[in-house]
Short mmCIF file of C-alpha atoms in Angstrom, two decimals:
data_model
loop_
_atom_site.label_atom_id
_atom_site.label_comp_id
_atom_site.label_asym_id
_atom_site.label_seq_id
_atom_site.Cartn_x
_atom_site.Cartn_y
_atom_site.Cartn_z
CA MET F 172 -4.09 -3.62 -29.87
CA LEU F 173 -0.88 -1.88 -30.95
CA CYS F 174 -0.20 -0.77 -27.35
CA LEU F 175 -0.81 -4.44 -26.19
CA PHE F 176 1.63 -5.73 -28.75
CA ALA F 177 4.26 -3.03 -27.78
CA PHE F 178 3.93 -4.03 -24.23
CA ALA F 179 4.29 -7.72 -24.91
CA GLU F 180 7.48 -7.15 -26.97
CA THR F 181 8.74 -5.04 -23.98
CA ILE F 182 8.18 -8.08 -21.60
CA LYS F 183 9.94 -10.48 -24.08
CA ALA F 184 13.00 -8.17 -24.22
CA ASP F 185 16.17 -8.49 -22.17
CA PRO F 186 15.77 -7.36 -18.57
CA PRO F 187 16.01 -3.54 -18.16
CA LEU F 188 18.70 -1.76 -16.15
CA PRO F 189 17.60 -0.24 -12.70
CA ASP F 190 17.98 3.30 -14.23
CA GLU F 191 15.55 2.27 -17.02
CA ALA F 192 12.96 0.03 -15.36
CA TRP F 193 9.41 1.02 -14.21
CA THR F 194 7.58 -1.04 -11.73
CA PHE F 195 3.75 -1.18 -11.81
CA THR F 196 1.82 -2.69 -8.95
CA PHE F 197 -1.78 -3.70 -8.64
CA ARG F 198 -3.09 -4.39 -5.11
CA PHE F 199 -6.50 -5.86 -4.10
CA GLU F 200 -7.50 -6.40 -0.49
CA ASN F 201 -10.90 -7.84 0.75
CA ASP F 202 -12.46 -9.61 3.53
CA LEU F 203 -13.99 -12.08 1.16
CA PHE F 204 -10.88 -14.13 1.68
CA ALA F 205 -12.04 -14.52 5.28
CA ASP F 206 -15.66 -15.00 4.29
CA THR F 207 -16.88 -11.67 6.05
CA ASP F 208 -18.16 -8.45 4.88
CA ARG F 209 -17.57 -5.87 7.45
CA ASN F 210 -15.07 -3.24 8.83
CA TYR F 211 -12.27 -2.64 6.35
CA THR F 212 -14.12 -4.61 3.63
CA SER F 213 -12.16 -3.63 0.42
CA GLY F 214 -9.16 -1.90 -0.84
CA LEU F 215 -7.72 -1.20 -4.38
CA LYS F 216 -4.62 0.48 -5.36
CA PHE F 217 -2.51 0.99 -8.54
CA SER F 218 1.15 2.21 -8.33
CA TRP F 219 3.76 3.21 -10.83
CA ILE F 220 7.37 3.58 -9.48
CA SER F 221 9.88 5.44 -11.63
CA PRO F 222 13.26 3.94 -12.66
CA ASP F 223 16.18 4.83 -10.22
CA LEU F 224 17.20 8.53 -10.56
CA GLU F 225 20.44 10.22 -9.27
CA HIS F 226 18.32 13.19 -8.58
CA PHE F 227 14.72 13.99 -8.48
CA ARG F 228 15.32 16.74 -11.05
CA ASP F 229 16.15 13.96 -13.62
CA SER F 230 12.44 12.80 -13.48
CA ASP F 231 10.29 13.43 -16.60
CA MET F 232 7.08 12.95 -14.38
CA LEU F 233 7.41 16.38 -12.75
CA PRO F 234 7.00 19.95 -13.97
CA ALA F 235 9.87 22.37 -13.56
CA TRP F 236 8.30 24.24 -10.55
CA ALA F 237 7.66 20.83 -8.70
CA LYS F 238 11.44 19.90 -9.25
CA THR F 239 12.54 23.04 -7.66
CA TRP F 240 10.22 22.58 -4.63
CA ILE F 241 11.03 18.85 -4.21
CA SER F 242 14.80 19.54 -4.24
CA LYS F 243 14.26 21.08 -0.82
CA LEU F 244 12.90 17.75 0.75
CA PRO F 245 15.18 16.61 3.73
CA PHE F 246 16.99 13.86 2.00
CA SER F 247 17.09 15.05 -1.44
CA ALA F 248 20.61 16.41 -1.35
CA ASN F 249 22.13 13.08 -0.12
CA GLU F 250 24.85 11.91 -2.53
CA GLY F 251 25.58 8.38 -3.53
CA LEU F 252 21.86 7.22 -3.19
CA GLN F 253 19.21 6.23 -5.69
CA ARG F 254 15.85 7.99 -5.94
CA ASN F 255 12.44 7.05 -7.19
CA ILE F 256 8.99 8.76 -7.60
CA THR F 257 5.84 6.90 -7.26
CA PHE F 258 2.30 7.80 -8.46
CA SER F 259 -0.58 6.01 -6.85
CA ALA F 260 -4.32 5.93 -7.04
CA GLY F 261 -6.71 3.88 -4.85
CA GLN F 262 -9.87 3.48 -3.05
CA LEU F 263 -10.75 2.13 0.47
CA ILE F 264 -14.25 1.00 1.70
CA TYR F 265 -15.47 0.52 5.24
CA THR F 266 -18.82 -0.75 6.48
CA PRO F 267 -20.44 -1.87 9.79
CA THR F 268 -20.94 -5.48 10.65
CA ASP F 269 -24.81 -5.50 9.84
CA ILE F 270 -25.00 -4.33 6.26
CA GLU F 271 -28.77 -5.42 6.00
CA GLN F 272 -29.83 -2.67 8.39
CA ARG F 273 -31.02 0.56 6.74
CA ASP F 274 -30.98 2.75 9.87
CA LEU F 275 -27.95 4.29 11.51
CA ILE F 276 -26.12 1.73 13.63
CA VAL F 277 -24.81 4.14 16.44
CA ASP F 278 -22.50 1.47 18.16
CA ASP F 279 -20.80 0.31 14.93
CA ARG F 280 -18.29 2.03 12.66
CA PRO F 281 -19.60 4.43 9.98
CA TYR F 282 -19.97 3.56 6.36
CA ALA F 283 -17.17 5.37 4.65
CA GLY F 284 -14.98 5.44 1.45
CA TRP F 285 -11.69 7.06 0.53
CA LEU F 286 -10.84 7.80 -3.12
CA TYR F 287 -7.34 9.23 -3.35
CA SER F 288 -4.16 9.80 -5.32
CA ALA F 289 -0.62 10.04 -3.96
CA PHE F 290 2.87 11.10 -4.91
CA SER F 291 5.75 9.53 -3.07
CA PHE F 292 9.46 10.37 -3.12
CA HIS F 293 12.05 7.75 -2.18
CA ASN F 294 15.64 7.89 -1.32
CA LYS F 295 17.22 4.41 -1.09
CA SER F 296 20.21 2.31 -0.83
CA TYR F 297 20.53 -1.46 -0.38
CA ARG F 298 19.99 -1.07 3.42
CA HIS F 299 17.65 1.93 3.81
CA LEU F 300 14.59 3.34 2.15
CA ASP F 301 13.25 6.81 3.19
CA THR F 302 9.81 7.92 1.77
CA ILE F 303 7.86 11.16 1.96
CA GLU F 304 4.33 10.85 0.52
CA PHE F 305 1.59 13.23 -0.16
CA GLN F 306 -1.97 11.80 -0.37
CA PHE F 307 -5.02 13.74 -1.41
CA GLY F 308 -8.63 12.71 -2.18
CA VAL F 309 -12.09 12.74 -1.01
CA ILE F 310 -14.12 10.99 1.59
CA GLY F 311 -17.96 10.59 1.37
CA PRO F 312 -20.33 9.83 -1.49
CA LEU F 313 -17.81 11.42 -4.02
CA SER F 314 -15.54 8.63 -3.13
CA GLN F 315 -17.88 6.32 -5.10
CA ALA F 316 -17.40 3.59 -2.41
CA GLU F 317 -21.12 2.41 -2.59
CA ALA F 318 -20.91 2.08 -6.37
CA ALA F 319 -17.67 0.07 -6.06
CA GLN F 320 -19.00 -2.25 -3.34
CA ASP F 321 -22.16 -2.79 -5.36
CA LEU F 322 -20.21 -3.87 -8.36
CA ILE F 323 -18.20 -6.36 -6.25
CA HIS F 324 -21.46 -7.80 -4.79
CA ASP F 325 -22.93 -8.04 -8.17
CA LEU F 326 -19.88 -9.89 -9.43
CA ARG F 327 -20.20 -12.37 -6.40
CA ASN F 328 -24.05 -12.44 -6.58
CA ILE F 329 -24.53 -11.48 -2.93
CA PRO F 330 -26.88 -8.91 -1.40
CA LYS F 331 -25.83 -5.31 -1.48
CA ALA F 332 -25.37 -3.22 1.63
CA ASN F 333 -28.45 -1.16 2.61
CA GLY F 334 -27.02 1.56 4.91
CA TRP F 335 -24.94 3.68 2.59
CA ASP F 336 -27.36 6.71 3.23
CA ASN F 337 -25.58 6.99 6.66
CA GLN F 338 -22.08 7.18 5.29
CA LEU F 339 -19.65 10.05 6.19
CA LYS F 340 -20.26 13.26 4.38
CA ASN F 341 -18.15 14.63 1.50
CA GLU F 342 -14.77 16.07 2.78
CA PRO F 343 -11.54 16.70 0.97
CA GLY F 344 -8.63 14.66 2.47
CA LEU F 345 -4.88 15.50 2.70
CA VAL F 346 -2.22 13.37 4.31
CA LEU F 347 1.59 13.88 4.72
CA VAL F 348 3.51 10.70 5.42
CA TYR F 349 7.15 9.84 6.28
CA GLU F 350 8.45 6.30 6.59
CA ASN F 351 11.76 4.66 7.01
CA LYS F 352 12.53 1.12 6.21
CA SER F 353 15.83 -0.56 7.03
CA ARG F 354 17.21 -3.94 6.18
CA VAL F 355 18.66 -4.83 9.57
CA VAL F 356 19.60 -8.39 8.69
CA PRO F 357 21.45 -8.34 5.29
CA LEU F 358 20.34 -10.54 2.53
CA LYS F 359 22.57 -13.00 0.70
CA THR F 360 22.41 -11.74 -2.89
CA SER F 361 24.19 -14.40 -4.95
CA GLY F 362 21.09 -16.60 -5.35
CA GLY F 363 20.14 -19.66 -3.43
CA TRP F 364 18.41 -19.75 0.01
CA GLY F 365 18.35 -16.45 1.83
CA PHE F 366 16.84 -14.60 4.87
CA ASP F 367 16.42 -10.97 5.80
CA ALA F 368 14.62 -8.75 8.27
CA ILE F 369 13.22 -5.31 7.51
CA THR F 370 12.10 -2.85 10.05
CA HIS F 371 9.87 0.28 9.34
CA TYR F 372 8.96 3.29 11.38
CA GLY F 373 7.32 6.57 10.59
CA GLY F 374 4.06 8.51 10.84
CA ALA F 375 1.25 10.35 9.14
CA ALA F 376 -0.45 13.65 9.77
CA GLY F 377 -3.65 15.02 8.22
CA ASN F 378 -7.38 15.13 8.53
CA VAL F 379 -7.77 11.47 7.20
CA TYR F 380 -5.03 9.88 9.28
CA THR F 381 -2.81 11.06 12.01
CA TYR F 382 -0.57 8.24 13.64
CA LEU F 383 2.91 6.94 14.52
CA ASN F 384 3.78 3.51 13.34
CA THR F 385 6.43 0.84 13.59
CA GLY F 386 6.92 -2.78 12.51
CA LEU F 387 9.05 -5.70 11.25
CA GLU F 388 8.91 -8.11 8.38
CA MET F 389 11.03 -11.25 8.06
CA ARG F 390 11.46 -13.19 4.80
CA PHE F 391 12.96 -16.57 4.04
CA GLY F 392 13.13 -18.42 0.82
CA TRP F 393 14.83 -19.10 -2.56
CA ASN F 394 16.42 -16.23 -4.39
CA VAL F 395 14.78 -13.62 -2.01
CA PRO F 396 14.43 -10.25 -3.98
CA THR F 397 16.39 -7.19 -2.98
CA ASP F 398 13.22 -4.97 -2.54
CA PHE F 399 11.87 -3.91 0.79
CA GLY F 400 9.34 -6.63 1.23
CA THR F 401 5.57 -6.95 0.72
CA SER F 402 3.42 -4.10 2.01
CA LEU F 403 -0.33 -3.85 2.61
CA ILE F 404 -2.33 -0.88 1.16
CA ARG F 405 -1.27 1.87 3.45
CA PRO F 406 0.38 5.26 3.28
CA GLY F 407 4.10 5.25 2.49
CA GLY F 408 3.94 1.44 1.87
CA GLU F 409 5.57 1.22 -1.61
CA THR F 410 8.23 -1.42 -1.49
CA ASN F 411 8.04 -3.56 -4.65
CA ALA F 412 10.83 -1.93 -6.69
CA PRO F 413 14.25 -3.74 -6.63
CA THR F 414 17.15 -1.89 -4.95
CA ASP F 415 19.93 -3.15 -7.21
CA SER F 416 20.84 -5.38 -10.21
CA ASN F 417 21.09 -8.61 -7.95
CA ASP F 418 17.27 -8.81 -7.90
CA PRO F 419 15.93 -11.81 -9.84
CA ARG F 420 13.82 -9.48 -11.91
CA TYR F 421 17.11 -7.92 -13.33
CA THR F 422 19.41 -10.98 -13.35
CA LYS F 423 19.07 -14.51 -14.58
CA VAL F 424 20.65 -15.93 -11.35
CA GLY F 425 18.22 -18.64 -10.24
CA HIS F 426 16.60 -18.48 -13.65
CA GLY F 427 14.64 -15.39 -12.72
CA PHE F 428 12.69 -17.34 -10.25
CA SER F 429 12.12 -16.51 -6.59
CA LEU F 430 9.89 -18.10 -3.82
CA HIS F 431 9.73 -16.91 -0.31
CA ALA F 432 7.47 -16.95 2.84
CA PHE F 433 7.18 -13.70 5.04
CA ALA F 434 5.76 -12.86 8.42
CA ALA F 435 5.22 -9.31 9.47
CA ILE F 436 3.76 -7.26 12.39
CA SER F 437 2.94 -3.51 12.25
CA ALA F 438 1.60 -1.37 15.08
CA ARG F 439 0.06 2.03 15.00
CA LEU F 440 -0.42 4.72 17.69
CA VAL F 441 -3.70 6.28 16.27
CA LEU F 442 -4.30 9.94 17.02
CA ARG F 443 -6.76 10.54 14.20
CA ASP F 444 -8.86 8.14 11.90
CA ILE F 445 -11.64 9.89 10.00
CA PHE F 446 -13.16 6.48 9.20
CA LEU F 447 -13.75 6.12 13.11
CA ASP F 448 -13.76 9.69 14.37
CA GLY F 449 -16.09 10.98 11.63
CA ASN F 450 -15.97 14.17 9.61
CA THR F 451 -13.58 16.84 10.58
CA PHE F 452 -15.70 20.05 10.07
CA ARG F 453 -19.29 18.68 10.16
CA ASP F 454 -21.28 16.52 12.50
CA SER F 455 -21.43 12.85 11.47
CA HIS F 456 -21.65 9.37 12.88
CA SER F 457 -18.51 8.31 14.86
CA VAL F 458 -17.43 5.70 17.34
CA ASP F 459 -14.66 5.73 20.11
CA LYS F 460 -11.45 4.47 18.42
CA GLU F 461 -8.84 2.24 19.96
CA TRP F 462 -5.49 4.12 20.36
CA LEU F 463 -3.21 1.22 19.53
CA VAL F 464 -3.95 -1.03 16.49
CA ALA F 465 -1.74 -3.94 15.17
CA ASP F 466 -1.64 -6.12 11.97
CA PHE F 467 -0.24 -9.54 11.96
CA VAL F 468 0.61 -10.77 8.51
CA LEU F 469 1.60 -14.18 6.97
CA GLY F 470 2.16 -14.57 3.20
CA LEU F 471 3.86 -16.07 0.23
CA SER F 472 5.56 -14.27 -2.69
CA MET F 473 6.83 -15.54 -5.98
CA ILE F 474 8.90 -14.03 -8.78
CA ILE F 475 8.87 -15.36 -12.27
CA ASP F 476 10.98 -13.33 -14.74
CA ARG F 477 9.83 -9.63 -14.13
CA PHE F 478 6.56 -10.54 -12.38
CA LYS F 479 5.98 -10.61 -8.60
CA LEU F 480 2.91 -12.11 -7.18
CA SER F 481 2.18 -12.01 -3.42
CA TYR F 482 -0.61 -13.09 -1.07
CA SER F 483 -0.94 -12.04 2.46
CA GLN F 484 -3.51 -13.00 5.23
CA VAL F 485 -3.92 -10.25 7.77
CA VAL F 486 -5.32 -10.36 11.25
CA ARG F 487 -6.05 -6.74 12.61
CA THR F 488 -6.78 -6.08 16.21
CA LYS F 489 -9.83 -4.15 17.32
CA GLU F 490 -10.08 -0.57 15.87
CA PHE F 491 -12.81 0.84 18.16
CA LYS F 492 -14.44 0.29 21.49
CA GLY F 493 -17.27 -2.11 21.36
CA GLN F 494 -16.05 -3.91 18.34
CA ASP F 495 -16.93 -7.62 18.62
CA SER F 496 -13.56 -8.98 17.53
CA GLY F 497 -10.53 -8.18 15.44
CA HIS F 498 -10.76 -8.35 11.71
CA ASN F 499 -9.37 -10.76 9.03
CA PHE F 500 -8.80 -10.04 5.42
CA GLY F 501 -6.57 -11.21 2.40
CA SER F 502 -4.22 -8.91 0.27
CA ILE F 503 -3.03 -9.80 -3.23
CA SER F 504 -0.44 -7.71 -5.02
CA LEU F 505 0.82 -8.28 -8.65
CA SER F 506 3.86 -6.17 -9.91
CA ILE F 507 5.89 -6.03 -13.04
CA THR F 508 9.15 -4.46 -13.68
CA TYR F 509 9.59 -3.35 -17.27
#
């Protein structure tokens, strides 16, 4: 109770400065928003973004040995830019279309789960955001994907999936991610109506994912924030922290209120996807993946004081050969800057 009271008092206080403010984000993705229960069926992620730092060594999140190592990152010596560190934890769940079947469905994707943590290191200005991220976790029964899906199904009072005995085997996972985001169309920052466009490109390498990616997000609305858009749950996707004091979460311009619509497209050239290719070092169920996968996103985002709430509806193209159709799911994110 004392912790809740202290947190409430923090929220009621004056807006923090960028070099003092943390941003916490909760994301939930599920195909229940499209009334299906298959493919990428559920995702959950919690993220904490540090206040702006002049140097990574200024962070209290890292031990001394880590600060020495991180100071060698490619962009860590750039002067005149702000830096942030993000810690994330999440879980992804994948199932075939027919979840009533107990036997292995050889021509559909494997049952799989990914339970992971991540550290991300950001170098940013108003126009650019560079991110290097390290993800580590576990695939297989240790991911607790079956238990998590059972809980969701119990809450919704729907039948549980019967084929989890066929899921991918336990395997540790490690992914190295790089991503660049650029605001190619500047945003008007004095309040009122605004528009911007944000590109991204990058890639990931590891036994869980290996891919190259690129995309574009366009935003239009009232008092559009100065962050780097609204991201789905994906590696290197943290974008919710404001970039400067003109953001409505820091200033009372527009009475701390923002409402904007956004549309985005993201494409990936997929070289490795363990959730389709199967286990790396052991025999397991697998399917033939599609090399090119795209996401089409429409959404709405609102800021009230220091809270940002976003909803996205996503259409994903086919991910493997023989898949009946693309996939549709919804994504909700709630963040608070405090």
